[in-house]
Short mmCIF file of C-alpha atoms in Angstrom, two decimals:
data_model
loop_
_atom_site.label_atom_id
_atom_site.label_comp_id
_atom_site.label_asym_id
_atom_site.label_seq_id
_atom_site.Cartn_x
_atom_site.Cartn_y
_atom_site.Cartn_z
CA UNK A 218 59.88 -36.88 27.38
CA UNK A 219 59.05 -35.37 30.90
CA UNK A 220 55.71 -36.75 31.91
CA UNK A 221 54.99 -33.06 33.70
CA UNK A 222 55.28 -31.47 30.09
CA UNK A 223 51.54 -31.85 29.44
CA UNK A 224 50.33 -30.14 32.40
CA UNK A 225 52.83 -27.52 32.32
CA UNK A 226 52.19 -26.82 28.97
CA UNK A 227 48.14 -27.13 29.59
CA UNK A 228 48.40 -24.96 32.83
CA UNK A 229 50.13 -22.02 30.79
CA UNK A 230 47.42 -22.54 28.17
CA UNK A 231 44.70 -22.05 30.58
CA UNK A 232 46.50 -18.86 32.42
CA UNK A 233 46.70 -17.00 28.52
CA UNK A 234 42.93 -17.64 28.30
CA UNK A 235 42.14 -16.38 31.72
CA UNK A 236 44.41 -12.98 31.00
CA UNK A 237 42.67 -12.68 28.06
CA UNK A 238 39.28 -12.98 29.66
CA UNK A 239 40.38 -10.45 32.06
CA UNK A 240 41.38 -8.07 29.43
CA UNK A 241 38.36 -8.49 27.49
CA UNK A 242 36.24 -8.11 29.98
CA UNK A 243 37.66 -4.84 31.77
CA UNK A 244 37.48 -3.14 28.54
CA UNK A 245 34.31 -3.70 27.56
CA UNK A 246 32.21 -0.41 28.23
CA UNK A 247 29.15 -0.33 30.42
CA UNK A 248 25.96 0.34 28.64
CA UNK A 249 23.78 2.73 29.50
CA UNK A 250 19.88 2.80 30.43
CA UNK A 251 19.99 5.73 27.74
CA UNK A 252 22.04 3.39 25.25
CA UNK A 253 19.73 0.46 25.90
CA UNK A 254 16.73 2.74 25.06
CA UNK A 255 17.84 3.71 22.20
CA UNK A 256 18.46 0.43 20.64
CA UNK A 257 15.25 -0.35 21.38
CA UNK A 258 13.76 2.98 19.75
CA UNK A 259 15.87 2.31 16.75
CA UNK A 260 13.82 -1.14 16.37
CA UNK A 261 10.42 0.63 16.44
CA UNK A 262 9.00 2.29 13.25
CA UNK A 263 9.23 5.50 12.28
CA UNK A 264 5.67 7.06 13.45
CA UNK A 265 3.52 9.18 11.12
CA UNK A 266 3.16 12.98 12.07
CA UNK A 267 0.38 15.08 10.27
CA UNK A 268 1.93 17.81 8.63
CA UNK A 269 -0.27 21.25 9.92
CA UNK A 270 -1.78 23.17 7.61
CA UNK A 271 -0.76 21.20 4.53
CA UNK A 272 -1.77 21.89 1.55
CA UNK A 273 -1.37 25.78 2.28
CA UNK A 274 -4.37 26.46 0.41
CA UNK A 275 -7.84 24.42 -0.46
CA UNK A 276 -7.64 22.63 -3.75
CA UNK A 277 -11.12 22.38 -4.22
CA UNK A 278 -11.10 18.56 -5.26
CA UNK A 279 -14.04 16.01 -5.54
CA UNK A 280 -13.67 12.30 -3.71
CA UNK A 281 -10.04 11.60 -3.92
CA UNK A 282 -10.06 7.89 -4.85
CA UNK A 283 -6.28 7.66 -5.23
CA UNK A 284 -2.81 8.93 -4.23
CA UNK A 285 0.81 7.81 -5.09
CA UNK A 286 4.36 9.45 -5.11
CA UNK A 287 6.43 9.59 -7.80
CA UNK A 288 10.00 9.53 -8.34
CA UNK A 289 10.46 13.65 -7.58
CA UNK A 290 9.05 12.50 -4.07
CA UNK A 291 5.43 14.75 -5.39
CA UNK A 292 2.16 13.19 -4.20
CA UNK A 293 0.26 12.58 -7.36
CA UNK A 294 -3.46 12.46 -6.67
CA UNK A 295 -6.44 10.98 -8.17
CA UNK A 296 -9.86 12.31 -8.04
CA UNK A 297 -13.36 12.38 -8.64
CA UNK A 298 -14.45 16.28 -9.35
CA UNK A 299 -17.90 16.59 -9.55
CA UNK A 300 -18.98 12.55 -9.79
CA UNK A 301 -20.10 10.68 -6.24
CA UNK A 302 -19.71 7.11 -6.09
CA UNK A 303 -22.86 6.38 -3.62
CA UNK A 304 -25.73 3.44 -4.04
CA UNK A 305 -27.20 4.99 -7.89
CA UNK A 306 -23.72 4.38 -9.43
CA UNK A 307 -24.54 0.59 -10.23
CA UNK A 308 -27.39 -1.36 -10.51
CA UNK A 309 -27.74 -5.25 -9.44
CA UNK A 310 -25.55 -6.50 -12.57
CA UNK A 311 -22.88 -3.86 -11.95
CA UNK A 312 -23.30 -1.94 -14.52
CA UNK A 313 -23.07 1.90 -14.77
CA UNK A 314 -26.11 3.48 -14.61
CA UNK A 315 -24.50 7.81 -15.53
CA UNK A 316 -23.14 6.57 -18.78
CA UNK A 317 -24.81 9.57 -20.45
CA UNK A 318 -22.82 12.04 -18.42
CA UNK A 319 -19.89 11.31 -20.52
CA UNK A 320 -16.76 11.37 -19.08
CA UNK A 321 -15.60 13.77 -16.09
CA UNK A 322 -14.48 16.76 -17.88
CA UNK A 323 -12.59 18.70 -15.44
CA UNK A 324 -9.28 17.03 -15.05
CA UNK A 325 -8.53 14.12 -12.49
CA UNK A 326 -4.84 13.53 -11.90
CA UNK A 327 -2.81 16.58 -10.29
CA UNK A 328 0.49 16.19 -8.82
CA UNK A 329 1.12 18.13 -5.83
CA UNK A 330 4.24 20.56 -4.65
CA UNK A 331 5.44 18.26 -1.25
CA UNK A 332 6.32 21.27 0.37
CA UNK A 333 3.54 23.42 -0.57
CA UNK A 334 0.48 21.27 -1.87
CA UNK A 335 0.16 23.70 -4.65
CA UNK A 336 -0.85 22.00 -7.95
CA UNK A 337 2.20 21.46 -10.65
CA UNK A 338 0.52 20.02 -13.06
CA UNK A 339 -2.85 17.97 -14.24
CA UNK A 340 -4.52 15.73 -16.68
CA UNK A 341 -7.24 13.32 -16.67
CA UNK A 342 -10.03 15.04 -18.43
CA UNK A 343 -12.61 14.12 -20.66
CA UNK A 344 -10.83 10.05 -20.01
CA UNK A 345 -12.21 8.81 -16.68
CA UNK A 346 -16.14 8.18 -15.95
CA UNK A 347 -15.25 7.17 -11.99
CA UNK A 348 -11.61 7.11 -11.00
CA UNK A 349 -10.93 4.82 -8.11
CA UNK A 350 -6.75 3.57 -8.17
CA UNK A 351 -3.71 5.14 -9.19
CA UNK A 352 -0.03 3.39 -8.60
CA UNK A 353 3.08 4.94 -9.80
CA UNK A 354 5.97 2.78 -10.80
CA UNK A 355 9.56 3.29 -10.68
CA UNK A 356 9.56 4.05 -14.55
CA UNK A 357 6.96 7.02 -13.79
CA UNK A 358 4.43 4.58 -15.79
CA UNK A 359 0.81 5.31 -14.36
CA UNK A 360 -1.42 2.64 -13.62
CA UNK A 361 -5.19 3.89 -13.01
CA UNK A 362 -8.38 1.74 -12.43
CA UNK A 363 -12.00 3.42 -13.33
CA UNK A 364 -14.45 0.93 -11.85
CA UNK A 365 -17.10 2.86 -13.72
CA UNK A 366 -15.67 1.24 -16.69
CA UNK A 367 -14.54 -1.95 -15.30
CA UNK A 368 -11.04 -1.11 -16.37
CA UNK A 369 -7.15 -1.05 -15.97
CA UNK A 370 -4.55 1.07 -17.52
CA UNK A 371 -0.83 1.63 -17.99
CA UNK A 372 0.06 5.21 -18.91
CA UNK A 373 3.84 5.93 -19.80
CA UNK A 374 4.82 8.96 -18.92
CA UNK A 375 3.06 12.49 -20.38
CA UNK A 376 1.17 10.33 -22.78
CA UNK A 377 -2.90 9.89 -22.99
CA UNK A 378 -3.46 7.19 -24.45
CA UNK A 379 -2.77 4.22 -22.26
CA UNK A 380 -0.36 1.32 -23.45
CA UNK A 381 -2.30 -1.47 -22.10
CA UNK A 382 -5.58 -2.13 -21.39
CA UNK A 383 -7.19 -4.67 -18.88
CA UNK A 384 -11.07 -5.33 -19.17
CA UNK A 385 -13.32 -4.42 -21.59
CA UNK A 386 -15.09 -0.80 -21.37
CA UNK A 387 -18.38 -0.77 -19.26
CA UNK A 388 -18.66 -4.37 -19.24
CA UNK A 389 -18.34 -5.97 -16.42
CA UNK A 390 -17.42 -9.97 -16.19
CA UNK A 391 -15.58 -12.42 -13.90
CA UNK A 392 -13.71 -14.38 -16.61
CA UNK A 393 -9.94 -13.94 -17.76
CA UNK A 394 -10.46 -11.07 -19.82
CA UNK A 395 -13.37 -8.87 -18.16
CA UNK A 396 -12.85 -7.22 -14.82
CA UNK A 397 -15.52 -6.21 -12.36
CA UNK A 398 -15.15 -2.82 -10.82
CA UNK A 399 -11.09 -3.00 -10.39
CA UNK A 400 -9.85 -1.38 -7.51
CA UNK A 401 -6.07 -1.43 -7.63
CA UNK A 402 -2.49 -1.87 -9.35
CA UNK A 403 0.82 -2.63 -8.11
CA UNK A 404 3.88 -3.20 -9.49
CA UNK A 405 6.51 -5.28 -8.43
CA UNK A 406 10.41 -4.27 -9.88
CA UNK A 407 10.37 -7.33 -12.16
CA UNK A 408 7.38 -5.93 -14.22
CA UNK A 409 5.21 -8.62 -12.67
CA UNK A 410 1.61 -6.67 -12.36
CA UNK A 411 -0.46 -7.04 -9.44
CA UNK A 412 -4.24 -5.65 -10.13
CA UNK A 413 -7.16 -6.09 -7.53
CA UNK A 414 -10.76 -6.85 -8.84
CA UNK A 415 -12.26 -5.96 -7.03
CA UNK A 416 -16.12 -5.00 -5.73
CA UNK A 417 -17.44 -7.84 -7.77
CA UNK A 418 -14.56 -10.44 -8.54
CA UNK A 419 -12.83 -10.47 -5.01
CA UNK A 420 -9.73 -11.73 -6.57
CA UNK A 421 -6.05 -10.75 -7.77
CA UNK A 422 -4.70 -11.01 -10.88
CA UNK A 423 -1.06 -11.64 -11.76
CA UNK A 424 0.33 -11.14 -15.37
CA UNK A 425 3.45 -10.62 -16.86
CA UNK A 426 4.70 -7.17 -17.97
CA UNK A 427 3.16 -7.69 -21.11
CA UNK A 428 -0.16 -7.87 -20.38
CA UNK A 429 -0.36 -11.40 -19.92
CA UNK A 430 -2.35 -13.66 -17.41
CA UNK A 431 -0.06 -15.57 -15.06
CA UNK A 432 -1.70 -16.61 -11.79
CA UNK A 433 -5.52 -15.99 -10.04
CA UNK A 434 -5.24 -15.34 -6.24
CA UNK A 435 -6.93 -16.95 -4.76
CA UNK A 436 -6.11 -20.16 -6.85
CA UNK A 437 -9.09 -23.12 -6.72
CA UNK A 438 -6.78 -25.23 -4.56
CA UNK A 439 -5.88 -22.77 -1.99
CA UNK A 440 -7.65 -21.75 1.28
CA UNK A 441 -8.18 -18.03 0.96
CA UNK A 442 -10.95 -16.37 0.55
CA UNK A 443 -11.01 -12.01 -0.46
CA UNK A 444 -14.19 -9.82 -0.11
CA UNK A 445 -13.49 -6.64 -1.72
CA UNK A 446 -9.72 -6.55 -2.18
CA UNK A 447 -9.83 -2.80 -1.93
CA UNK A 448 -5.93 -2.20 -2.14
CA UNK A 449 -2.72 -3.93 -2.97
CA UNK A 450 1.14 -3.65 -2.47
CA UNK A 451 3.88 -5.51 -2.41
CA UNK A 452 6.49 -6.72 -0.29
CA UNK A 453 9.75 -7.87 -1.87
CA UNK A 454 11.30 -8.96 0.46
CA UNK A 455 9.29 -11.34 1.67
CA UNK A 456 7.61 -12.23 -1.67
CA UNK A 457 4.41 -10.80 -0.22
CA UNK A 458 1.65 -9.48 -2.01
CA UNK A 459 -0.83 -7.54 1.04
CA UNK A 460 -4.33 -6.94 -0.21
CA UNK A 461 -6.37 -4.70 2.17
CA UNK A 462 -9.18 -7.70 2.28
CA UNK A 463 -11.97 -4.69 3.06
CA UNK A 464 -15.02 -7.16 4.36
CA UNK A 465 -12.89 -9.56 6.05
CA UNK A 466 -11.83 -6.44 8.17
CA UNK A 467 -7.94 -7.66 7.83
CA UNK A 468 -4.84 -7.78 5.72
CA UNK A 469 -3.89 -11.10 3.82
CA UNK A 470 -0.05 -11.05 2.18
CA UNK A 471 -0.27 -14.49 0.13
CA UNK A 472 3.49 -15.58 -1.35
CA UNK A 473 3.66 -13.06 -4.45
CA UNK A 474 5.96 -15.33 -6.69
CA UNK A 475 8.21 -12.88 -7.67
CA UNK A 476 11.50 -15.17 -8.21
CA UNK A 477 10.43 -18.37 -8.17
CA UNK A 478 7.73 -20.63 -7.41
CA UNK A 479 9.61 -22.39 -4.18
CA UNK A 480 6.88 -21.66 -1.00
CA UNK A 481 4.38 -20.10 -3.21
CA UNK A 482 1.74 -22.87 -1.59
CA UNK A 483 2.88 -21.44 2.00
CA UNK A 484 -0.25 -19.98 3.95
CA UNK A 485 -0.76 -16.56 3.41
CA UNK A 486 0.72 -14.05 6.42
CA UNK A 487 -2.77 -12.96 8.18
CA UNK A 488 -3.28 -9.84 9.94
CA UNK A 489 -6.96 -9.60 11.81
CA UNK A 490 -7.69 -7.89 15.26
CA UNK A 491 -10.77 -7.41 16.65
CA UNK A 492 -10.63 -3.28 16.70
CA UNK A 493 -8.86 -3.54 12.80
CA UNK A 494 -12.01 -2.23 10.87
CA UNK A 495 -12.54 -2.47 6.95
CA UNK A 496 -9.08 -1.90 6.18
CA UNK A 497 -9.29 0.31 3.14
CA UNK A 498 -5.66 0.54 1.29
CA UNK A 499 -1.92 -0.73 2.34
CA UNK A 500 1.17 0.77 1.56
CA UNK A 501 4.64 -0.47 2.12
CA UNK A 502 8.04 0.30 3.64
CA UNK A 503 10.45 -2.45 3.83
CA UNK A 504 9.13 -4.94 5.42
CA UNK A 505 6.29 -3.40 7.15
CA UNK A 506 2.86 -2.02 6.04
CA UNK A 507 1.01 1.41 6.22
CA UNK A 508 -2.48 0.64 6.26
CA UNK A 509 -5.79 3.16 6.42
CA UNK A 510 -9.32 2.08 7.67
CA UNK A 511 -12.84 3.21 7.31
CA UNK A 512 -16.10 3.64 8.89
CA UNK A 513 -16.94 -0.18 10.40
CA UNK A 514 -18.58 0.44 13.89
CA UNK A 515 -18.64 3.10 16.65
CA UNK A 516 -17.20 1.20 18.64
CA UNK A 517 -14.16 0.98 16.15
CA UNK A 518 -11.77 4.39 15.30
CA UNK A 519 -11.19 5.63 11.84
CA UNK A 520 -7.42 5.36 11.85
CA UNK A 521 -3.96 4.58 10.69
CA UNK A 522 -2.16 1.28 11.32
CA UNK A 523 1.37 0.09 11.59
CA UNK A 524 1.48 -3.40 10.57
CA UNK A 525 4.13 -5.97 10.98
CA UNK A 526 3.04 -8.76 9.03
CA UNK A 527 6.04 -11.28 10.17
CA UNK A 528 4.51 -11.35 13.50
CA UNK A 529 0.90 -10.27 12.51
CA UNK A 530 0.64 -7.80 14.56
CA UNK A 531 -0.67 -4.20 14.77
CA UNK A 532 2.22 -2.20 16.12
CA UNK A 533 1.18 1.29 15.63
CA UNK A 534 -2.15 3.47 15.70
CA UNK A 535 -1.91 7.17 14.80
CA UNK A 536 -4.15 9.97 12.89
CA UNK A 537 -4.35 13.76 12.41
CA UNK A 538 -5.01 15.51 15.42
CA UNK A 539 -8.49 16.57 14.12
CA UNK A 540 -9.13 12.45 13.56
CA UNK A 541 -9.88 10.85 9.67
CA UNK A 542 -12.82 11.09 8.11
CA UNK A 543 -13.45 8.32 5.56
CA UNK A 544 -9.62 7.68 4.31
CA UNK A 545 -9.83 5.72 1.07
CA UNK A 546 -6.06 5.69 -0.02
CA UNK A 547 -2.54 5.97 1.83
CA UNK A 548 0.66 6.15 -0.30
CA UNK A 549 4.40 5.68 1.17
CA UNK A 550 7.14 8.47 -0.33
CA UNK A 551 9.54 6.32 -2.20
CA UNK A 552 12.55 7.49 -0.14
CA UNK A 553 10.40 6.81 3.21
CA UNK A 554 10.11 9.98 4.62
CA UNK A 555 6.48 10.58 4.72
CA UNK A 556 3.10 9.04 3.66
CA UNK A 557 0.23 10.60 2.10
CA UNK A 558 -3.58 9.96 3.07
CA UNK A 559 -6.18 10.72 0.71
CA UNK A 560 -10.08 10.73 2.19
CA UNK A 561 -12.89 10.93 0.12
CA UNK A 562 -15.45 12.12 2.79
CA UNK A 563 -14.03 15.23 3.84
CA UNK A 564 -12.23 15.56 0.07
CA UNK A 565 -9.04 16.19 1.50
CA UNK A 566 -5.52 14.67 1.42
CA UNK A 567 -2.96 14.49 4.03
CA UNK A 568 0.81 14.49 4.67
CA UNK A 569 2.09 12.66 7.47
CA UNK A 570 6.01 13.07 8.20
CA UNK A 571 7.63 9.58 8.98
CA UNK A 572 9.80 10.55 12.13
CA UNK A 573 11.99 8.35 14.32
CA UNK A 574 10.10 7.57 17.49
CA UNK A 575 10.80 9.35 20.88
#
């Protein structure tokens, strides 16, 4: 064998790499400032716009408590007609004290046109005493919290009488089978149910899509505390259930559990800035969060926030050009291509277009 071989052989290798380098290289096409920018924009979230003049016309509604989307993509609101939830609702035990009044007779659930605002359709009278949460799953089930009667309930669809029944009526309790002025369902696609309680209780229940107890969040053994877990929704992807912690002025997402118990004892994702507020109710899209606060200081605007909780960071302020009043509810289209803001002090709800940012 010729002893030169090897480096001929290696110095031919070495030229085919450096050609191909060369090729590579030469075709590659420049990119842009304009191309760079847009990557970028594509990596920010789509911003909420306020729809103008929407609803066309004045609904004439009492607090609206609640607010969800259903599968048609129509807002389905929740509200409180001519009943005020204000410091004569309860006394010191938590009990109702307008138990007389009967139920609200007008009715309380309307779903909405999401072009128009004009009402389809309603129901909800002569049931509810003082409405407070409505969720709607992907099965079009209903699930409603009264905190006037310390209840939760599952309503298939177009029936009125629910299917199951959390907490016992007007009795309020902090043990497994009495709730204390609920605030809030969700539902994760496994059936698992997710159902804040609430004013009194500060904690989350878990149960099984049967009704049945699974899990307490916070659990004895783990370092979380909730005051007033005012809303609730999930994150799947992560295995994140967010609770809109309202006294703690943040957003806690504790491991949800969905598909197995491997890092369910992980610390809970924690969002909490100093200008966050009482953060009133969470919705999600994909990973992120669509939250809504309420009146905490002057010093402090009533506003929407963008939330990423990987990072745990606010990355996104916005409201309707005429500002919020007191928003109690926000609810994320199920196709993600607006949101829906319900206040309770102006009664009014909102539609926000999610658009691309500029």
């Amino acid at each position: 064998m010729n002893v030169k071989q090897p480096y001929v052989i290696a110095a031919i290798a070495i030229s085919i790499v450096v050609i191909v380098v060369i090729i590579f290289t030469s075709s590659r096409k420049e990119v842009s400032k304009e191309e760079v920018g847009a990557v970028v924009a594509d990596d920010r979230p789509d911003v909420p716009k306020a729809v103008k003049d929407w609803p066309h016309e004045d609904l004439k509604l009492g607090q609206i408590s609640g607010v969800s989307v259903n599968s048609a993509f129509q807002p389905v609101i929740f509200h409180r007609a001519d009943r005020v939830f204000d410091q004569y609702t309860f006394n010191a035990t938590s009990h109702f004290q307008h138990i007389d009044k009967g139920p609200i007779t007008e009715a309380t659930v309307l779903t909405l046109d999401p072009h128009t605002g004009k009402v389809l359709g309603r129901w909800g009278d002569n049931i509810f005493y003082m409405p407070h949460g409505l969720t709607i799953d992907r099965h079009e089930n209903l699930w409603i919290t009264d905190v006037a009667m310390h209840q939760g309930f599952k309503f298939k669809p177009g029936e009125l009488e629910p299917t199951l029944v959390f907490g016992k009526k007007f009795q309020p309790g902090s043990d497994v089978n009495r709730l204390c002025m609920p605030t809030s369902f969700a539902i994760a696609s496994t059936g698992e149910i997710f159902l804040a309680d609430g004013y009194c209780n500060s904690r989350v229940l878990k149960y099984n899509a049967l009704g049945k107890l699974l899990k307490v969040i916070p659990s004895k053994d783990e370092f979380l505390s909730l005051q007033i877990p005012h809303g609730i929704t999930l994150i799947e992807p992560l295995d994140r259930v967010c609770i809109a912690d309202r006294e703690n002025m943040r957003v806690v997402c504790p491991r949800a559990g969905l598909y197995s118990l491997h890092g369910t004892k992980d610390p809970p994702l924690t969002i909490q800035e100093p200008d966050m507020g009482k953060v009133y109710d969470v919705s999600s899209k994909g990973t992120l969060i669509y939250a809504v606060n309420g009146p905490t200081s002057s010093l402090i605007p009533i506003e929407g926030l963008t939330i990423d909780p990987q990072t745990e960071k606010i990355i996104d302020r916005w409201s309707p050009p005429e500002g919020f009043g007191l928003p109690h509810a926000i609810a994320v289209c199920p196709n993600g291509s607006s949101l829906y803001v319900a206040e309770i002090h102006p009664n009014r709800i909102w539609k926000f277009e999610l658009v691309a940012p500029k």
